Short mmCIF file of C-alpha atoms and ligand atoms in Angstrom, two decimals:
data_model
loop_
_atom_site.label_atom_id
_atom_site.label_comp_id
_atom_site.label_asym_id
_atom_site.label_seq_id
_atom_site.Cartn_x
_atom_site.Cartn_y
_atom_site.Cartn_z
CA MET A 1 117.57 133.04 -231.48
CA ARG A 2 120.60 135.08 -232.40
CA PRO A 3 124.14 133.91 -231.59
CA THR A 4 127.10 136.24 -231.07
CA THR A 5 130.57 134.82 -230.74
CA ASP A 6 133.85 136.03 -229.33
CA VAL A 7 137.31 134.65 -229.90
CA LYS A 8 138.05 132.03 -227.25
CA THR A 9 141.16 132.12 -225.07
CA GLU A 10 142.70 128.81 -224.02
CA GLY A 11 142.52 128.05 -220.30
CA CYS A 12 139.70 130.47 -219.41
CA PRO A 13 136.31 129.02 -218.59
CA HIS A 14 134.06 129.22 -221.64
CA LEU A 15 130.58 130.30 -220.72
CA LEU A 16 127.42 130.83 -222.71
CA ILE A 17 124.80 133.34 -221.58
CA ILE A 18 121.35 132.54 -222.93
CA TYR A 19 119.23 135.68 -222.77
CA THR A 20 115.51 134.96 -222.82
CA GLY A 21 114.24 138.28 -221.42
CA GLY A 22 112.81 139.25 -218.03
CA THR A 23 113.11 142.40 -215.94
CA ILE A 24 116.91 142.20 -215.92
CA GLY A 25 117.05 143.38 -219.54
CA MET A 26 113.93 145.55 -219.60
CA ILE A 27 113.65 149.28 -220.15
CA GLU A 28 110.76 151.63 -219.55
CA ASN A 29 108.59 152.46 -222.55
CA PRO A 30 108.40 156.28 -222.34
CA ALA A 31 104.91 156.29 -223.90
CA THR A 32 103.28 153.81 -221.49
CA GLY A 33 105.60 153.87 -218.47
CA SER A 34 105.61 150.02 -218.53
CA LEU A 35 108.71 147.88 -218.49
CA GLU A 36 109.34 146.01 -221.75
CA PRO A 37 112.00 143.44 -222.69
CA PHE A 38 115.02 144.88 -224.50
CA ASP A 39 118.03 143.41 -226.26
CA PHE A 40 121.19 141.86 -224.89
CA GLU A 41 123.53 144.63 -226.06
CA HIS A 42 121.73 147.03 -223.76
CA LEU A 43 122.22 144.61 -220.91
CA VAL A 44 125.94 144.14 -221.54
CA ASP A 45 126.47 147.89 -221.91
CA ASN A 46 125.15 148.26 -218.38
CA VAL A 47 127.58 145.73 -216.91
CA PRO A 48 131.05 146.98 -217.82
CA LYS A 49 132.47 144.70 -215.08
CA LEU A 50 131.81 141.74 -217.39
CA LYS A 51 134.95 142.69 -219.27
CA ARG A 52 136.97 142.36 -216.06
CA LEU A 53 136.05 138.71 -215.59
CA ASP A 54 138.66 136.25 -216.72
CA PHE A 55 136.11 134.24 -218.69
CA ASP A 56 135.37 133.79 -222.36
CA ILE A 57 131.71 134.67 -222.63
CA ASP A 58 129.46 134.26 -225.63
CA ASN A 59 125.77 134.90 -225.76
CA TYR A 60 122.65 133.61 -227.40
CA GLN A 61 119.56 135.73 -227.32
CA PHE A 62 115.94 134.94 -228.00
CA GLU A 63 114.87 136.62 -231.23
CA LYS A 64 112.20 138.38 -229.20
CA PRO A 65 113.11 138.65 -225.49
CA LEU A 66 110.12 137.77 -223.36
CA ASP A 67 108.47 138.72 -220.16
CA SER A 68 108.59 135.25 -218.61
CA SER A 69 104.83 135.31 -218.05
CA SER A 70 104.64 134.56 -221.78
CA MET A 71 106.89 131.50 -221.56
CA ASN A 72 105.51 128.14 -222.61
CA PRO A 73 106.95 124.64 -223.02
CA GLY A 74 108.08 125.55 -226.55
CA HIS A 75 110.45 128.09 -225.03
CA TRP A 76 111.82 125.47 -222.63
CA VAL A 77 112.56 123.32 -225.67
CA ASP A 78 114.34 126.30 -227.28
CA ILE A 79 116.55 126.78 -224.21
CA ALA A 80 117.28 123.05 -223.90
CA SER A 81 118.12 122.88 -227.61
CA VAL A 82 120.66 125.72 -227.33
CA ILE A 83 122.29 123.92 -224.40
CA GLU A 84 122.34 120.64 -226.32
CA LYS A 85 123.80 122.24 -229.45
CA HIS A 86 126.58 123.95 -227.52
CA TYR A 87 127.03 121.45 -224.72
CA ASP A 88 130.57 120.46 -225.71
CA ASP A 89 131.66 124.00 -226.53
CA TYR A 90 131.12 125.53 -223.09
CA ASP A 91 131.99 124.79 -219.49
CA GLY A 92 128.78 126.27 -218.18
CA PHE A 93 125.55 128.04 -219.10
CA VAL A 94 123.86 131.07 -217.55
CA VAL A 95 120.22 131.59 -218.50
CA LEU A 96 118.84 135.12 -218.03
CA HIS A 97 115.14 134.82 -217.40
CA GLY A 98 112.20 136.66 -215.87
CA THR A 99 111.46 135.76 -212.29
CA ASP A 100 107.74 135.09 -212.71
CA THR A 101 108.10 131.65 -214.31
CA MET A 102 111.75 131.00 -213.52
CA ALA A 103 110.96 128.13 -211.14
CA TYR A 104 108.86 126.43 -213.85
CA THR A 105 111.64 126.73 -216.43
CA ALA A 106 114.22 125.49 -213.94
CA SER A 107 112.06 122.51 -212.99
CA ALA A 108 111.24 121.63 -216.60
CA LEU A 109 114.88 121.88 -217.72
CA SER A 110 116.00 119.67 -214.85
CA PHE A 111 113.80 116.87 -216.25
CA MET A 112 114.52 117.60 -219.91
CA LEU A 113 118.33 117.62 -219.61
CA GLU A 114 118.99 114.01 -218.64
CA ASN A 115 122.56 113.24 -217.49
CA LEU A 116 123.46 116.92 -217.22
CA ARG A 117 127.01 117.29 -215.94
CA LYS A 118 127.54 120.98 -216.45
CA PRO A 119 126.18 124.01 -214.62
CA VAL A 120 122.97 125.58 -215.91
CA VAL A 121 122.51 128.63 -213.69
CA ILE A 122 119.28 130.58 -214.14
CA THR A 123 119.10 134.14 -212.90
CA GLY A 124 117.36 137.46 -213.44
CA SER A 125 116.57 140.46 -211.30
CA GLN A 126 113.86 142.43 -209.59
CA LEU A 127 115.12 145.78 -210.94
CA PRO A 128 116.24 146.32 -214.55
CA ILE A 129 119.97 146.32 -215.12
CA GLY A 130 119.87 149.97 -216.21
CA GLU A 131 118.62 151.13 -212.80
CA VAL A 132 121.10 152.45 -210.26
CA ARG A 133 119.98 150.08 -207.47
CA THR A 134 119.70 147.06 -209.76
CA ASP A 135 120.23 143.59 -208.34
CA GLY A 136 120.84 142.33 -211.89
CA GLU A 137 124.52 143.15 -212.11
CA GLU A 138 125.43 141.16 -209.01
CA ASN A 139 123.17 138.26 -209.93
CA LEU A 140 124.67 138.04 -213.41
CA ILE A 141 128.30 138.27 -212.28
CA THR A 142 127.85 135.76 -209.46
CA SER A 143 126.01 133.36 -211.78
CA LEU A 144 128.94 133.48 -214.18
CA GLN A 145 131.31 132.74 -211.29
CA VAL A 146 129.20 129.77 -210.22
CA ALA A 147 129.02 128.51 -213.81
CA ALA A 148 132.82 128.77 -214.03
CA SER A 149 133.56 127.09 -210.68
CA ARG A 150 135.64 123.92 -210.85
CA GLU A 151 136.63 121.33 -208.28
CA GLU A 152 140.28 120.35 -207.77
CA ASP A 153 139.92 117.49 -210.25
CA GLY A 154 138.67 119.94 -212.89
CA THR A 155 135.04 118.83 -212.85
CA PRO A 156 132.32 121.49 -212.59
CA THR A 157 131.26 122.26 -209.01
CA VAL A 158 127.60 122.54 -210.02
CA GLN A 159 126.29 119.85 -212.36
CA GLU A 160 122.59 120.62 -212.33
CA VAL A 161 119.97 123.26 -213.12
CA ALA A 162 120.10 125.88 -210.37
CA ILE A 163 118.56 129.25 -209.63
CA LEU A 164 120.83 131.98 -208.36
CA PHE A 165 119.23 134.97 -206.71
CA GLU A 166 120.87 137.50 -204.40
CA ASN A 167 122.36 135.51 -201.48
CA TYR A 168 121.50 131.99 -202.51
CA LEU A 169 121.98 129.26 -205.05
CA TRP A 170 119.00 126.90 -205.05
CA ARG A 171 118.24 123.59 -206.75
CA GLY A 172 116.01 124.69 -209.63
CA ASN A 173 113.35 122.01 -209.21
CA ARG A 174 113.08 122.78 -205.46
CA SER A 175 112.60 126.52 -205.88
CA THR A 176 109.60 128.82 -205.81
CA LYS A 177 109.28 132.55 -206.36
CA TYR A 178 107.91 133.80 -203.07
CA SER A 179 108.42 137.56 -203.19
CA ALA A 180 107.39 140.08 -205.81
CA ASP A 181 109.70 142.73 -204.40
CA ASN A 182 112.46 141.28 -202.19
CA PHE A 183 115.86 140.97 -203.78
CA ASN A 184 115.94 137.48 -202.26
CA ALA A 185 112.93 136.52 -204.37
CA PHE A 186 113.27 132.72 -204.32
CA LYS A 187 112.91 130.11 -201.64
CA SER A 188 113.36 126.40 -201.41
CA SER A 189 111.42 125.46 -198.31
CA ASN A 190 111.97 121.72 -198.44
CA PHE A 191 115.60 121.58 -199.51
CA PRO A 192 118.68 123.47 -198.32
CA ARG A 193 120.50 126.04 -200.41
CA LEU A 194 123.22 124.68 -202.68
CA ALA A 195 125.42 127.65 -201.85
CA LYS A 196 125.37 130.71 -199.64
CA ILE A 197 126.58 133.82 -201.38
CA GLY A 198 128.25 136.39 -199.19
CA LEU A 199 131.85 137.51 -199.18
CA GLY A 200 132.59 134.16 -200.77
CA ILE A 201 130.50 131.44 -202.39
CA CYS A 202 130.15 128.56 -199.92
CA TYR A 203 128.92 125.42 -201.65
CA ARG A 204 127.13 122.59 -199.87
CA ARG A 205 129.14 119.91 -201.63
CA ASP A 206 127.38 117.18 -199.66
CA ILE A 207 124.08 117.90 -201.42
CA LEU A 208 125.10 119.02 -204.91
CA TRP A 209 123.48 116.75 -207.51
CA ARG A 210 125.63 114.21 -209.31
CA VAL A 211 124.53 111.92 -212.14
CA LYS A 212 125.27 108.32 -211.18
CA ASP A 213 126.13 106.78 -214.56
CA ALA A 214 128.61 108.14 -217.05
CA ALA A 215 126.01 108.56 -219.79
CA PRO A 216 125.89 111.34 -222.40
CA LEU A 217 123.44 114.25 -222.24
CA ILE A 218 119.99 113.34 -223.57
CA VAL A 219 117.54 116.17 -224.25
CA HIS A 220 113.86 115.25 -223.98
CA ARG A 221 111.70 117.61 -226.01
CA GLY A 222 108.33 115.95 -225.56
CA LEU A 223 106.19 117.86 -223.05
CA ASP A 224 102.47 117.30 -222.76
CA PRO A 225 100.65 120.43 -221.55
CA HIS A 226 97.32 118.68 -220.90
CA VAL A 227 97.69 119.14 -217.16
CA MET A 228 96.40 121.64 -214.64
CA TYR A 229 96.33 122.80 -211.04
CA LEU A 230 93.26 122.41 -208.92
CA SER A 231 93.54 124.25 -205.63
CA ILE A 232 90.79 123.30 -203.22
CA PHE A 233 89.09 125.75 -200.85
CA PRO A 234 86.29 125.54 -198.32
CA GLY A 235 83.09 125.85 -200.33
CA ILE A 236 84.30 124.28 -203.58
CA THR A 237 81.22 122.94 -205.34
CA GLU A 238 80.58 119.57 -206.94
CA SER A 239 79.62 121.11 -210.29
CA VAL A 240 82.88 123.08 -210.53
CA LEU A 241 84.96 120.08 -209.46
CA ARG A 242 83.31 117.72 -211.94
CA HIS A 243 83.50 120.30 -214.73
CA VAL A 244 87.23 120.79 -214.17
CA LEU A 245 87.95 117.06 -213.99
CA HIS A 246 86.12 116.58 -217.30
CA ALA A 247 88.12 119.22 -219.19
CA PRO A 248 88.75 117.87 -222.71
CA ASP A 249 92.10 116.07 -223.17
CA LEU A 250 93.06 116.56 -219.53
CA ARG A 251 95.58 113.89 -218.46
CA GLY A 252 97.01 115.06 -215.17
CA VAL A 253 96.03 117.27 -212.24
CA VAL A 254 98.16 118.71 -209.46
CA LEU A 255 95.67 118.82 -206.60
CA LYS A 256 96.67 121.47 -204.09
CA THR A 257 95.33 120.35 -200.74
CA TYR A 258 95.42 121.57 -197.16
CA GLY A 259 98.24 120.91 -194.73
CA ALA A 260 99.65 117.41 -194.87
CA GLY A 261 97.54 116.54 -197.95
CA ASN A 262 93.99 116.84 -196.66
CA ALA A 263 90.77 117.46 -198.56
CA PRO A 264 87.04 117.26 -197.77
CA THR A 265 85.72 113.76 -197.17
CA ASP A 266 82.21 114.58 -198.48
CA GLY A 267 80.96 111.66 -200.55
CA TRP A 268 80.54 113.74 -203.71
CA PHE A 269 84.09 115.04 -203.47
CA ILE A 270 85.77 111.66 -203.07
CA ASP A 271 83.42 110.11 -205.68
CA ALA A 272 84.32 112.74 -208.27
CA ILE A 273 88.04 112.26 -207.61
CA LYS A 274 87.75 108.46 -207.70
CA GLU A 275 85.81 108.52 -210.97
CA ALA A 276 88.49 110.72 -212.51
CA CYS A 277 91.28 108.40 -211.32
CA ASP A 278 89.36 105.37 -212.62
CA ARG A 279 89.08 107.11 -216.01
CA GLY A 280 92.89 107.27 -216.10
CA LEU A 281 93.49 110.81 -214.93
CA VAL A 282 96.68 111.10 -212.88
CA ILE A 283 95.98 113.22 -209.79
CA VAL A 284 98.96 114.25 -207.69
CA ASN A 285 98.52 115.59 -204.17
CA VAL A 286 100.73 118.52 -203.13
CA THR A 287 100.25 120.78 -200.16
CA GLN A 288 99.11 124.40 -200.39
CA CYS A 289 101.56 125.15 -197.56
CA GLY A 290 104.85 126.77 -198.45
CA ASN A 291 106.75 124.21 -196.43
CA GLY A 292 106.36 120.55 -195.45
CA LYS A 293 105.04 117.53 -197.26
CA VAL A 294 102.02 115.39 -198.00
CA LEU A 295 101.59 112.55 -195.52
CA PRO A 296 98.82 110.51 -197.15
CA HIS A 297 97.93 108.49 -194.07
CA ARG A 298 98.30 111.01 -191.27
CA TYR A 299 94.63 112.01 -191.36
CA GLU A 300 91.51 110.23 -192.52
CA THR A 301 90.94 113.13 -194.92
CA GLY A 302 94.22 112.43 -196.74
CA SER A 303 93.80 108.68 -196.58
CA ALA A 304 90.45 108.92 -198.42
CA LEU A 305 92.17 110.64 -201.36
CA TYR A 306 94.84 107.97 -201.47
CA LYS A 307 92.22 105.20 -201.49
CA ALA A 308 90.44 107.00 -204.34
CA GLY A 309 93.61 106.66 -206.45
CA VAL A 310 95.40 109.97 -205.83
CA ILE A 311 99.21 109.88 -205.92
CA SER A 312 101.28 111.55 -203.20
CA GLY A 313 103.50 114.37 -204.42
CA HIS A 314 105.44 114.18 -201.10
CA ASP A 315 107.42 117.42 -200.80
CA LEU A 316 107.36 118.46 -204.47
CA THR A 317 106.91 122.14 -205.25
CA SER A 318 103.85 122.88 -207.36
CA GLU A 319 106.16 123.95 -210.18
CA ALA A 320 108.10 120.69 -210.08
CA ALA A 321 104.90 118.64 -209.84
CA ILE A 322 103.24 120.17 -212.89
CA THR A 323 106.36 120.18 -215.08
CA LYS A 324 107.15 116.59 -214.06
CA LEU A 325 103.66 115.54 -215.16
CA MET A 326 104.17 117.33 -218.51
CA PHE A 327 107.54 115.62 -218.88
CA LEU A 328 106.31 112.11 -218.00
CA PHE A 329 103.26 112.34 -220.27
CA GLY A 330 105.56 113.73 -222.96
CA ARG A 331 107.64 110.55 -222.70
CA ASN A 332 104.49 108.58 -223.59
CA TYR A 333 104.67 106.38 -220.53
CA PRO A 334 101.53 104.43 -219.66
CA VAL A 335 99.45 105.90 -216.85
CA GLU A 336 100.69 103.37 -214.26
CA GLU A 337 104.31 104.25 -215.06
CA VAL A 338 103.59 107.98 -214.83
CA LYS A 339 102.08 107.34 -211.39
CA ARG A 340 105.06 105.28 -210.28
CA LEU A 341 107.61 107.82 -211.46
CA MET A 342 105.70 110.73 -209.88
CA GLU A 343 106.49 109.18 -206.51
CA VAL A 344 110.23 108.72 -207.02
CA SER A 345 112.98 111.27 -207.34
CA LEU A 346 114.37 111.57 -210.87
CA VAL A 347 116.75 114.51 -210.43
CA GLY A 348 116.59 115.44 -206.78
CA GLU A 349 113.19 117.12 -207.06
CA MET A 350 111.76 115.26 -204.07
CA HIS A 351 112.85 113.57 -200.89
CA GLU A 352 113.77 109.95 -201.62
N1 LIG B 429 107.41 139.93 -215.34
C1 LIG B 429 108.84 139.74 -215.23
C2 LIG B 429 109.20 138.42 -215.88
O1 LIG B 429 108.98 137.40 -215.31
C3 LIG B 429 109.27 139.77 -213.82
C4 LIG B 429 110.75 139.62 -213.59
O2 LIG B 429 111.54 139.37 -214.45
O3 LIG B 429 111.15 139.80 -212.42
O4 LIG B 429 109.69 138.41 -216.98
#
């Protein structure tokens, strides 16, 4: 990553923009017609209004800006490390990121940055910043304003990882990308918005996350990627299910079930799941529905999974469930502890 620094002015909020790539900074390759990531200078040149903000802004850019589809846990560690290194130097951080995996990055960072007390606002855009109708300019400027916002006692208004997109500020680990073309591309179906962005920015102060103990920031870099999604569907076969559950080195599965956490009760299905749980695989039940939660005992079909050893993911998003598994396995907790922690809220990712 490449740092650029400006001279700081006393009294102004000091903000760091971390540019990782994404559509916001892309330009069209004239030879192929495809959008490709471009550098930060191009992005800044297209937002002259940045100079009118009364903030001291520095930036850090990934050596090679990425389409976020190419992001992996190593990149999350890079972002977390930049925040850790500069934590005391800045009042807030704005991460520019592609929308495709933004909810994964936001969820992962929320677990990795323990005791975060400063704003980490992740944003991007649906149209590149160089386009006339771009949503990137507004998203960037508003994110900087959110990152700079202070309460009367001088503490940051937002003290968590959040996603800002168009009219809303969402809790990062509660968000999902739901539209490939709406400017309001993100949703948080099971948790209210942290702020509504209109003429003003109206924060929901009653639900903003606050760390309980006055402990310093701890960055957890260990992430175990030996996890996967398994989305069930009518007609899923025993051979496919068993094959998947026997994938080498697999430690955790986010099982995407129907409705309130239901799955087939065929003997072979429950047997295969039970065998996997007995072998020490952690299987977490989340719903395929965009909204609502797993109720393990509402139906016999869900109850059978629970008895087989499956853990309830309650109202976790898929993104939060899979990154939480990576995080907990990365902490080297024993299986029983991973299971216990999957069912409690660590950083507001699930209903307590
Ligand atoms: N493919 C792009 C990305 O995630 C999409 C976007 O930024 O909106 O990097």
